[in-house]
mmCIF file of C-alpha atoms in Angstrom:
data_model
loop_
_atom_site.group_PDB
_atom_site.id
_atom_site.type_symbol
_atom_site.label_atom_id
_atom_site.label_comp_id
_atom_site.label_asym_id
_atom_site.label_seq_id
_atom_site.Cartn_x
_atom_site.Cartn_y
_atom_site.Cartn_z
ATOM 1 C CA UNK I 1 88.935 62.843 129.102
ATOM 2 C CA UNK I 2 89.328 63.693 132.762
ATOM 3 C CA UNK I 3 91.718 60.368 133.639
ATOM 4 C CA UNK I 4 93.977 62.919 131.972
ATOM 5 C CA UNK I 5 93.552 65.549 134.040
ATOM 6 C CA UNK I 6 95.773 64.413 137.600
ATOM 7 C CA UNK I 7 96.884 67.444 140.158
ATOM 8 C CA UNK I 8 99.688 67.786 142.086
ATOM 9 C CA UNK I 9 101.420 70.747 144.022
ATOM 10 C CA UNK I 10 105.369 72.135 142.819
ATOM 11 C CA UNK I 11 106.848 75.015 143.521
ATOM 12 C CA UNK I 12 110.017 76.384 141.837
ATOM 13 C CA UNK I 13 112.789 77.687 144.095
ATOM 14 C CA UNK I 14 112.658 80.855 144.819
ATOM 15 C CA UNK I 15 115.916 82.642 145.240
ATOM 16 C CA UNK I 16 117.051 83.242 148.320
ATOM 17 C CA UNK I 17 117.026 86.877 148.575
ATOM 18 C CA UNK I 18 112.914 87.020 147.982
ATOM 19 C CA UNK I 19 110.315 87.064 150.640
ATOM 20 C CA UNK I 20 107.797 85.086 149.991
ATOM 21 C CA UNK I 21 104.921 87.984 151.232
ATOM 22 C CA UNK I 22 106.858 90.338 149.577
ATOM 23 C CA UNK I 23 104.156 92.787 148.093
ATOM 24 C CA UNK I 24 104.681 93.979 144.301
ATOM 25 C CA UNK I 25 105.138 97.315 145.159
ATOM 26 C CA UNK I 26 108.224 96.143 146.850
ATOM 27 C CA UNK I 27 109.782 94.829 143.957
ATOM 28 C CA UNK I 28 109.257 97.316 141.372
ATOM 29 C CA UNK I 29 105.670 98.658 142.068
ATOM 30 C CA UNK I 30 104.481 96.992 138.548
ATOM 31 C CA UNK I 31 100.854 96.738 137.980
ATOM 32 C CA UNK I 32 101.133 93.367 136.737
ATOM 33 C CA UNK I 33 104.038 91.882 139.383
ATOM 34 C CA UNK I 34 101.457 89.115 140.895
ATOM 35 C CA UNK I 35 101.382 88.026 137.518
ATOM 36 C CA UNK I 36 105.142 87.061 137.132
ATOM 37 C CA UNK I 37 106.951 84.171 138.278
ATOM 38 C CA UNK I 38 109.271 85.070 141.148
ATOM 39 C CA UNK I 39 113.237 84.622 139.771
ATOM 40 C CA UNK I 40 114.187 81.274 139.987
ATOM 41 C CA UNK I 41 117.712 79.501 139.936
ATOM 42 C CA UNK I 42 116.797 76.032 139.308
ATOM 43 C CA UNK I 43 113.333 74.290 138.881
ATOM 44 C CA UNK I 44 111.993 71.886 142.100
ATOM 45 C CA UNK I 45 109.196 69.332 141.943
ATOM 46 C CA UNK I 46 107.920 69.151 145.394
ATOM 47 C CA UNK I 47 105.511 66.246 145.041
ATOM 48 C CA UNK I 48 105.062 63.639 141.573
ATOM 49 C CA UNK I 49 101.199 62.271 141.166
ATOM 50 C CA UNK I 50 100.990 58.970 141.102
ATOM 51 C CA UNK I 51 101.310 57.742 137.176
ATOM 52 C CA UNK I 52 103.921 60.776 136.195
ATOM 53 C CA UNK I 53 107.325 60.062 135.903
ATOM 54 C CA UNK I 54 109.406 62.735 137.661
ATOM 55 C CA UNK I 55 112.598 62.778 134.694
ATOM 56 C CA UNK I 56 114.557 66.134 133.211
ATOM 57 C CA UNK I 57 112.598 68.749 135.587
ATOM 58 C CA UNK I 58 114.450 68.898 139.110
ATOM 59 C CA UNK I 59 117.294 70.934 138.621
ATOM 60 C CA UNK I 60 116.919 72.167 135.600
ATOM 61 C CA UNK I 61 117.189 75.618 133.938
ATOM 62 C CA UNK I 62 114.768 77.489 132.442
ATOM 63 C CA UNK I 63 115.478 78.170 128.834
ATOM 64 C CA UNK I 64 114.140 80.626 126.475
ATOM 65 C CA UNK I 65 113.868 80.965 122.732
ATOM 66 C CA UNK I 66 117.846 82.331 122.984
ATOM 67 C CA UNK I 67 118.975 79.719 124.605
ATOM 68 C CA UNK I 68 117.934 76.509 121.659
ATOM 69 C CA UNK I 69 119.737 75.621 119.319
ATOM 70 C CA UNK I 70 117.609 75.253 115.721
ATOM 71 C CA UNK I 71 115.520 77.940 113.744
ATOM 72 C CA UNK I 72 113.995 79.825 115.669
ATOM 73 C CA UNK I 73 109.640 80.014 115.033
ATOM 74 C CA UNK I 74 106.833 81.434 115.922
ATOM 75 C CA UNK I 75 104.039 79.665 115.667
ATOM 76 C CA UNK I 76 100.303 80.996 116.050
ATOM 77 C CA UNK I 77 97.105 79.273 116.364
ATOM 78 C CA UNK I 78 93.272 80.737 116.796
ATOM 79 C CA UNK I 79 90.016 79.933 116.814
ATOM 80 C CA UNK I 80 86.980 82.027 116.561
ATOM 81 C CA UNK I 81 83.795 81.488 118.918
ATOM 82 C CA UNK I 82 80.780 83.997 119.606
ATOM 83 C CA UNK I 83 81.280 86.431 122.169
ATOM 84 C CA UNK I 84 77.917 85.688 123.017
ATOM 85 C CA UNK I 85 78.761 82.224 124.071
ATOM 86 C CA UNK I 86 82.012 82.669 126.067
ATOM 87 C CA UNK I 87 84.038 85.757 126.535
ATOM 88 C CA UNK I 88 87.546 85.931 126.758
ATOM 89 C CA UNK I 89 88.067 85.834 130.476
ATOM 90 C CA UNK I 90 86.016 82.838 131.217
ATOM 91 C CA UNK I 91 87.615 81.075 128.469
ATOM 92 C CA UNK I 92 90.495 81.566 129.903
ATOM 93 C CA UNK I 93 89.593 80.519 133.463
ATOM 94 C CA UNK I 94 88.086 77.500 131.830
ATOM 95 C CA UNK I 95 91.609 76.467 129.853
ATOM 96 C CA UNK I 96 93.422 77.265 133.219
ATOM 97 C CA UNK I 97 91.129 74.603 134.748
ATOM 98 C CA UNK I 98 90.563 72.050 132.012
ATOM 99 C CA UNK I 99 94.357 72.380 130.555
ATOM 100 C CA UNK I 100 95.380 68.262 130.153
ATOM 101 C CA UNK I 101 91.560 68.054 128.614
ATOM 102 C CA UNK I 102 91.883 69.302 125.979
ATOM 103 C CA UNK I 103 95.583 67.874 125.102
ATOM 104 C CA UNK I 104 95.797 65.181 122.166
ATOM 105 C CA UNK I 105 95.499 61.262 123.618
ATOM 106 C CA UNK I 106 98.668 60.062 124.729
ATOM 107 C CA UNK I 107 100.160 63.209 126.420
ATOM 108 C CA UNK I 108 99.857 63.836 129.769
ATOM 109 C CA UNK I 109 99.944 67.210 131.632
ATOM 110 C CA UNK I 110 100.223 66.519 135.144
ATOM 111 C CA UNK I 111 98.715 70.241 136.101
ATOM 112 C CA UNK I 112 99.803 71.547 139.729
ATOM 113 C CA UNK I 113 97.949 70.981 142.745
ATOM 114 C CA UNK I 114 96.932 75.053 143.036
ATOM 115 C CA UNK I 115 96.352 75.400 138.878
ATOM 116 C CA UNK I 116 97.768 77.399 136.645
ATOM 117 C CA UNK I 117 99.613 79.922 139.021
ATOM 118 C CA UNK I 118 103.007 81.749 137.814
ATOM 119 C CA UNK I 119 105.770 80.345 139.743
ATOM 120 C CA UNK I 120 103.950 76.567 139.421
ATOM 121 C CA UNK I 121 105.630 73.754 137.576
ATOM 122 C CA UNK I 122 103.989 70.458 135.414
ATOM 123 C CA UNK I 123 105.456 67.995 134.783
ATOM 124 C CA UNK I 124 104.542 66.390 131.103
ATOM 125 C CA UNK I 125 105.021 63.134 129.772
ATOM 126 C CA UNK I 126 104.377 62.837 125.844
ATOM 127 C CA UNK I 127 104.558 60.632 123.518
ATOM 128 C CA UNK I 128 106.428 61.021 120.303
ATOM 129 C CA UNK I 129 106.717 60.156 116.908
ATOM 130 C CA UNK I 130 108.329 55.957 117.280
ATOM 131 C CA UNK I 131 105.996 55.946 119.943
ATOM 132 C CA UNK I 132 108.875 57.078 121.535
ATOM 133 C CA UNK I 133 107.964 58.402 125.823
ATOM 134 C CA UNK I 134 109.397 61.100 126.685
ATOM 135 C CA UNK I 135 108.780 63.156 129.718
ATOM 136 C CA UNK I 136 109.735 66.532 131.386
ATOM 137 C CA UNK I 137 107.698 69.713 132.306
ATOM 138 C CA UNK I 138 107.142 73.162 131.704
ATOM 139 C CA UNK I 139 106.833 76.700 134.243
ATOM 140 C CA UNK I 140 103.997 78.622 134.629
ATOM 141 C CA UNK I 141 105.782 82.007 133.937
ATOM 142 C CA UNK I 142 103.041 84.691 133.591
ATOM 143 C CA UNK I 143 99.506 83.922 134.265
ATOM 144 C CA UNK I 144 96.764 86.934 134.425
ATOM 145 C CA UNK I 145 92.786 86.458 133.583
ATOM 146 C CA UNK I 146 93.482 87.004 129.417
ATOM 147 C CA UNK I 147 96.395 84.996 129.417
ATOM 148 C CA UNK I 148 98.735 82.902 130.581
ATOM 149 C CA UNK I 149 102.323 81.394 129.617
ATOM 150 C CA UNK I 150 104.478 78.782 129.932
ATOM 151 C CA UNK I 151 108.318 78.039 129.555
ATOM 152 C CA UNK I 152 110.204 75.209 128.996
ATOM 153 C CA UNK I 153 113.519 73.869 131.293
ATOM 154 C CA UNK I 154 116.433 72.494 129.480
ATOM 155 C CA UNK I 155 116.593 69.167 127.998
ATOM 156 C CA UNK I 156 112.234 69.740 127.377
ATOM 157 C CA UNK I 157 112.021 68.943 122.690
ATOM 158 C CA UNK I 158 111.971 73.285 122.336
ATOM 159 C CA UNK I 159 113.559 76.169 124.230
ATOM 160 C CA UNK I 160 111.268 78.820 124.598
ATOM 161 C CA UNK I 161 107.307 79.338 125.769
ATOM 162 C CA UNK I 162 103.821 78.750 124.411
ATOM 163 C CA UNK I 163 101.292 82.086 125.657
ATOM 164 C CA UNK I 164 97.571 81.001 125.578
ATOM 165 C CA UNK I 165 94.943 83.841 125.287
ATOM 166 C CA UNK I 166 91.686 85.179 124.424
ATOM 167 C CA UNK I 167 90.694 88.232 123.078
ATOM 168 C CA UNK I 168 87.119 89.822 122.047
ATOM 169 C CA UNK I 169 86.998 91.288 118.790
ATOM 170 C CA UNK I 170 83.953 91.961 116.313
ATOM 171 C CA UNK I 171 81.830 90.309 118.252
ATOM 172 C CA UNK I 172 83.559 87.439 118.530
ATOM 173 C CA UNK I 173 86.162 85.429 120.865
ATOM 174 C CA UNK I 174 89.325 84.305 119.415
ATOM 175 C CA UNK I 175 91.414 82.125 121.244
ATOM 176 C CA UNK I 176 95.147 81.470 120.376
ATOM 177 C CA UNK I 177 98.601 79.588 121.191
ATOM 178 C CA UNK I 178 101.432 81.266 120.197
ATOM 179 C CA UNK I 179 104.357 79.231 120.513
ATOM 180 C CA UNK I 180 107.719 80.848 120.358
ATOM 181 C CA UNK I 181 110.593 78.059 120.539
ATOM 182 C CA UNK I 182 113.841 76.879 118.775
ATOM 183 C CA UNK I 183 114.764 73.222 118.900
ATOM 184 C CA UNK I 184 116.827 72.870 122.062
ATOM 185 C CA UNK I 185 119.583 70.465 120.455
ATOM 186 C CA UNK I 186 120.273 69.039 117.041
ATOM 187 C CA UNK I 187 118.529 65.682 117.255
ATOM 188 C CA UNK I 188 115.374 68.070 118.174
ATOM 189 C CA UNK I 189 116.079 70.283 115.059
ATOM 190 C CA UNK I 190 116.507 66.915 112.836
ATOM 191 C CA UNK I 191 112.991 65.561 114.721
ATOM 192 C CA UNK I 192 110.936 68.967 113.617
ATOM 193 C CA UNK I 193 112.449 68.925 110.077
ATOM 194 C CA UNK I 194 111.256 65.154 109.910
ATOM 195 C CA UNK I 195 107.852 65.414 110.471
ATOM 196 C CA UNK I 196 107.912 67.423 113.761
ATOM 197 C CA UNK I 197 106.525 70.677 112.584
ATOM 198 C CA UNK I 198 103.408 68.853 111.621
ATOM 199 C CA UNK I 199 103.121 66.617 114.488
ATOM 200 C CA UNK I 200 103.158 69.637 116.647
ATOM 201 C CA UNK I 201 100.836 71.437 114.143
ATOM 202 C CA UNK I 202 98.825 68.434 114.805
ATOM 203 C CA UNK I 203 99.332 68.774 118.250
ATOM 204 C CA UNK I 204 97.624 72.187 118.567
ATOM 205 C CA UNK I 205 95.458 72.367 116.200
ATOM 206 C CA UNK I 206 94.023 69.387 118.230
ATOM 207 C CA UNK I 207 93.689 71.108 121.416
ATOM 208 C CA UNK I 208 91.980 74.388 119.563
ATOM 209 C CA UNK I 209 89.584 72.519 118.173
ATOM 210 C CA UNK I 210 88.687 71.047 121.849
ATOM 211 C CA UNK I 211 88.660 74.166 123.299
ATOM 212 C CA UNK I 212 86.127 74.735 121.036
ATOM 213 C CA UNK I 213 84.118 72.036 121.644
ATOM 214 C CA UNK I 214 84.135 72.705 124.892
ATOM 215 C CA UNK I 215 82.103 75.042 124.072
ATOM 216 C CA UNK I 216 79.846 73.818 121.758
ATOM 217 C CA UNK I 217 81.585 75.104 118.562
ATOM 218 C CA UNK I 218 83.037 73.071 115.382
ATOM 219 C CA UNK I 219 85.864 75.582 115.220
ATOM 220 C CA UNK I 220 88.468 75.678 111.784
ATOM 221 C CA UNK I 221 91.887 76.530 113.359
ATOM 222 C CA UNK I 222 93.858 79.460 111.479
ATOM 223 C CA UNK I 223 97.295 78.692 111.772
ATOM 224 C CA UNK I 224 100.155 80.717 111.084
ATOM 225 C CA UNK I 225 103.728 80.089 111.242
ATOM 226 C CA UNK I 226 106.924 82.383 111.039
ATOM 227 C CA UNK I 227 110.569 81.167 111.157
ATOM 228 C CA UNK I 228 111.954 84.293 112.886
ATOM 229 C CA UNK I 229 115.299 83.397 112.743
ATOM 230 C CA UNK I 230 116.643 81.344 110.157
ATOM 231 C CA UNK I 231 120.170 80.404 111.888
ATOM 232 C CA UNK I 232 120.923 77.496 113.771
ATOM 233 C CA UNK I 233 123.026 78.329 116.862
ATOM 234 C CA UNK I 234 125.617 75.735 116.546
ATOM 235 C CA UNK I 235 127.494 77.216 119.769
ATOM 236 C CA UNK I 236 124.278 75.764 121.538
ATOM 237 C CA UNK I 237 125.059 72.091 120.064
ATOM 238 C CA UNK I 238 126.112 70.890 123.475
ATOM 239 C CA UNK I 239 122.530 71.000 124.909
ATOM 240 C CA UNK I 240 122.313 67.648 123.415
ATOM 241 C CA UNK I 241 123.458 66.628 127.505
ATOM 242 C CA UNK I 242 120.245 67.744 128.826
ATOM 243 C CA UNK I 243 118.128 65.761 125.900
ATOM 244 C CA UNK I 244 115.080 64.805 127.370
ATOM 245 C CA UNK I 245 114.875 61.950 125.001
ATOM 246 C CA UNK I 246 118.022 60.328 125.166
ATOM 247 C CA UNK I 247 117.175 60.596 128.971
ATOM 248 C CA UNK I 248 113.867 59.450 128.835
ATOM 249 C CA UNK I 249 115.295 56.203 126.559
ATOM 250 C CA UNK I 250 117.985 55.858 129.122
ATOM 251 C CA UNK I 251 115.428 55.478 131.345
ATOM 252 C CA UNK I 252 112.748 53.460 130.066
ATOM 253 C CA UNK I 253 115.799 50.784 128.960
ATOM 254 C CA UNK I 254 116.528 50.326 132.663
ATOM 255 C CA UNK I 255 113.177 49.609 133.592
ATOM 256 C CA UNK I 256 113.729 45.588 133.548
ATOM 257 C CA UNK I 257 116.950 46.555 135.707
ATOM 258 C CA UNK I 258 115.038 48.497 137.489
ATOM 259 C CA UNK I 259 112.315 45.590 138.379
ATOM 260 C CA UNK I 260 114.741 43.177 139.282
ATOM 261 C CA UNK I 261 116.631 45.434 141.783
ATOM 262 C CA UNK I 262 113.010 46.162 143.141
ATOM 263 C CA UNK I 263 112.538 41.907 143.784
ATOM 264 C CA UNK I 264 115.857 41.196 144.729
ATOM 265 C CA UNK I 265 115.205 43.860 147.469
ATOM 266 C CA UNK I 266 112.099 43.254 148.010
ATOM 267 C CA UNK I 267 113.255 39.364 149.119
ATOM 268 C CA UNK I 268 116.141 40.239 150.880
ATOM 269 C CA UNK I 269 114.202 42.366 152.782
ATOM 270 C CA UNK I 270 111.146 40.171 153.451
ATOM 271 C CA UNK D 1 101.619 101.489 122.803
ATOM 272 C CA UNK D 2 100.800 103.020 119.755
ATOM 273 C CA UNK D 3 103.387 103.924 116.623
ATOM 274 C CA UNK D 4 102.964 107.791 117.686
ATOM 275 C CA UNK D 5 103.905 107.028 120.436
ATOM 276 C CA UNK D 6 107.466 105.597 120.187
ATOM 277 C CA UNK D 7 110.345 107.103 118.943
ATOM 278 C CA UNK D 8 113.227 106.710 117.204
ATOM 279 C CA UNK D 9 116.032 108.777 117.987
ATOM 280 C CA UNK D 10 120.189 109.034 116.520
ATOM 281 C CA UNK D 11 122.625 109.209 119.094
ATOM 282 C CA UNK D 12 126.667 108.667 118.027
ATOM 283 C CA UNK D 13 125.762 106.587 115.425
ATOM 284 C CA UNK D 14 123.127 104.469 117.773
ATOM 285 C CA UNK D 15 119.249 104.207 117.461
ATOM 286 C CA UNK D 16 117.424 104.720 120.624
ATOM 287 C CA UNK D 17 113.943 103.575 120.425
ATOM 288 C CA UNK D 18 112.053 105.222 123.075
ATOM 289 C CA UNK D 19 109.334 102.370 123.907
ATOM 290 C CA UNK D 20 106.675 104.381 125.555
ATOM 291 C CA UNK D 21 103.060 102.785 127.295
ATOM 292 C CA UNK D 22 102.423 98.680 127.300
ATOM 293 C CA UNK D 23 104.681 96.280 125.578
ATOM 294 C CA UNK D 24 101.608 93.735 124.875
ATOM 295 C CA UNK D 25 100.353 92.139 121.564
ATOM 296 C CA UNK D 26 98.865 95.704 120.442
ATOM 297 C CA UNK D 27 102.218 97.485 120.677
ATOM 298 C CA UNK D 28 103.508 94.429 117.523
ATOM 299 C CA UNK D 29 102.840 97.074 114.956
ATOM 300 C CA UNK D 30 104.568 99.738 116.432
ATOM 301 C CA UNK D 31 107.702 97.743 117.159
ATOM 302 C CA UNK D 32 107.838 96.325 114.178
ATOM 303 C CA UNK D 33 108.220 100.166 112.189
ATOM 304 C CA UNK D 34 110.190 101.301 115.163
ATOM 305 C CA UNK D 35 112.833 98.443 114.279
ATOM 306 C CA UNK D 36 112.279 98.850 110.812
ATOM 307 C CA UNK D 37 113.207 102.631 111.369
ATOM 308 C CA UNK D 38 116.121 102.337 113.795
ATOM 309 C CA UNK D 39 117.633 99.477 111.747
ATOM 310 C CA UNK D 40 118.211 101.492 108.130
ATOM 311 C CA UNK D 41 121.656 102.329 107.366
ATOM 312 C CA UNK D 42 122.895 99.848 110.025
ATOM 313 C CA UNK D 43 123.556 101.432 113.195
ATOM 314 C CA UNK D 44 126.327 100.584 114.875
ATOM 315 C CA UNK D 45 123.799 99.533 117.985
ATOM 316 C CA UNK D 46 119.731 99.478 118.696
ATOM 317 C CA UNK D 47 119.246 101.118 122.519
ATOM 318 C CA UNK D 48 116.036 100.180 123.921
ATOM 319 C CA UNK D 49 114.969 102.755 126.508
ATOM 320 C CA UNK D 50 112.108 101.361 128.258
ATOM 321 C CA UNK D 51 112.185 104.478 131.004
ATOM 322 C CA UNK D 52 108.572 105.638 130.159
ATOM 323 C CA UNK D 53 107.867 102.138 129.512
ATOM 324 C CA UNK D 54 104.099 100.720 131.435
ATOM 325 C CA UNK D 55 102.829 97.644 131.905
ATOM 326 C CA UNK D 56 104.874 94.587 129.631
ATOM 327 C CA UNK D 57 103.248 91.270 129.640
ATOM 328 C CA UNK D 58 104.064 87.590 128.321
ATOM 329 C CA UNK D 59 103.629 88.872 124.850
ATOM 330 C CA UNK D 60 105.608 91.712 124.883
ATOM 331 C CA UNK D 61 108.595 89.779 126.029
ATOM 332 C CA UNK D 62 107.942 87.543 123.088
ATOM 333 C CA UNK D 63 107.958 90.870 120.868
ATOM 334 C CA UNK D 64 111.274 91.784 122.417
ATOM 335 C CA UNK D 65 112.510 88.043 121.854
ATOM 336 C CA UNK D 66 111.640 88.907 118.471
ATOM 337 C CA UNK D 67 113.977 91.958 118.007
ATOM 338 C CA UNK D 68 116.772 90.706 119.145
ATOM 339 C CA UNK D 69 116.522 87.743 116.644
ATOM 340 C CA UNK D 70 115.918 90.196 114.233
ATOM 341 C CA UNK D 71 119.155 92.122 116.252
ATOM 342 C CA UNK D 72 121.200 88.746 115.698
ATOM 343 C CA UNK D 73 120.385 88.328 112.190
ATOM 344 C CA UNK D 74 122.204 91.730 111.036
ATOM 345 C CA UNK D 75 124.307 91.390 113.410
ATOM 346 C CA UNK D 76 123.249 94.607 115.292
ATOM 347 C CA UNK D 77 124.104 94.216 119.012
ATOM 348 C CA UNK D 78 121.005 95.020 121.145
ATOM 349 C CA UNK D 79 120.873 97.069 125.192
ATOM 350 C CA UNK D 80 118.462 98.190 127.093
ATOM 351 C CA UNK D 81 118.156 100.888 129.913
ATOM 352 C CA UNK D 82 115.550 102.416 132.499
ATOM 353 C CA UNK D 83 113.769 98.696 133.166
ATOM 354 C CA UNK D 84 112.454 99.369 136.801
ATOM 355 C CA UNK D 85 114.143 96.520 139.349
ATOM 356 C CA UNK D 86 110.627 94.517 138.241
ATOM 357 C CA UNK D 87 111.635 94.099 134.724
ATOM 358 C CA UNK D 88 114.896 93.856 135.675
ATOM 359 C CA UNK D 89 114.041 90.667 137.609
ATOM 360 C CA UNK D 90 111.648 89.524 134.588
ATOM 361 C CA UNK D 91 114.492 89.568 132.519
ATOM 362 C CA UNK D 92 116.369 87.397 134.492
ATOM 363 C CA UNK D 93 113.742 85.016 134.689
ATOM 364 C CA UNK D 94 113.201 84.850 131.146
ATOM 365 C CA UNK D 95 117.067 84.757 130.192
ATOM 366 C CA UNK D 96 116.745 87.604 128.339
ATOM 367 C CA UNK D 97 119.297 89.410 130.385
ATOM 368 C CA UNK D 98 122.000 86.288 129.275
ATOM 369 C CA UNK D 99 122.285 88.510 125.465
ATOM 370 C CA UNK D 100 120.576 91.745 126.263
ATOM 371 C CA UNK D 101 122.709 93.724 127.841
ATOM 372 C CA UNK D 102 120.868 95.561 130.388
ATOM 373 C CA UNK D 103 122.993 99.422 131.448
ATOM 374 C CA UNK D 104 121.491 101.894 134.172
ATOM 375 C CA UNK D 105 121.459 104.742 132.358
ATOM 376 C CA UNK D 106 121.406 106.024 128.569
ATOM 377 C CA UNK D 107 125.140 106.790 128.391
ATOM 378 C CA UNK D 108 126.518 103.657 128.918
ATOM 379 C CA UNK D 109 123.802 101.776 126.800
ATOM 380 C CA UNK D 110 124.607 104.328 124.077
ATOM 381 C CA UNK D 111 128.579 103.265 124.348
ATOM 382 C CA UNK D 112 127.999 100.025 125.483
ATOM 383 C CA UNK D 113 130.345 100.966 128.542
ATOM 384 C CA UNK D 114 128.693 98.197 131.049
ATOM 385 C CA UNK D 115 127.049 94.828 130.867
ATOM 386 C CA UNK D 116 124.681 93.509 133.638
ATOM 387 C CA UNK D 117 124.857 90.234 133.093
ATOM 388 C CA UNK D 118 127.088 88.213 130.152
#
């Protein structure tokens, strides 16, 4: 699966009042300051790797679960590995380094050139049910030696974040992916209720099994799903304007027109 | 953070949760217990006091989001104070500040006198 491991350098736009070399102590004295992304107004993708489609990322704002439309869910996927096989910190280091390799076929994570580091932006090209292609991205919100968190922009399937972590307990290293999310808009919410949740479960079950397999273990994935808030946020229906599904579909439908224009443009200039 | 270190106080009909120590995965039980205690009798609002909070990681932020969802479900306003500039910035990045009123001190948080952002 090494063909999925592609890299690109991308950064999020820092707010103008931040100094690039500002020390943690200068922004509040917290000992975890370097683990968090700097404040961003809107995402920016500086380099797009070959094969990646940069849609629905540049200029988008980040969205927490609070900005989404659908019910709020917390989904937790865990696998347990012998601690003598891998420590929590080594597991997370490997997970960061080989993150795209563990994804199911048909889905691509174009990792930042500098790796999974706070503030970096990655492009995602996904395959949804019905073979629909979807282009979006994520920003690395937080990263330390034992965990990292990805946060979604406007238009992503869901508003929220995914935290990947590892802990050591009773001689085992527990690897975990935890999703805290709401569907971004009514269409994605409908999709989740019509099989999307199952597909997401399959996606992360596959990922967790691949992580375990990398360390030589055939693992059973423990899945826990909790509905944190049953209510839908109808005031957020207009999030559909940013829908990456709609925008990706329009982009794909426009491919023949773009091809004809490119050919005509080529002839006129050649 | 342990439940012994997370205190719940009442002031003018408002429940104040004093967050003490690190807010991370190990804080989940303590925060759940504090929330249950704080919302007994449906207070006018719940105020989160971060003055003595230490390290907050992304799992801790997720726990706070969970509290905000519960507050919304029960129509209880939720406010915060005592955040360092660093964590105020984190609340802005994660966009929690869009829905959680961040006040400069306990008086304004209890009385809902000021919002840093809307």
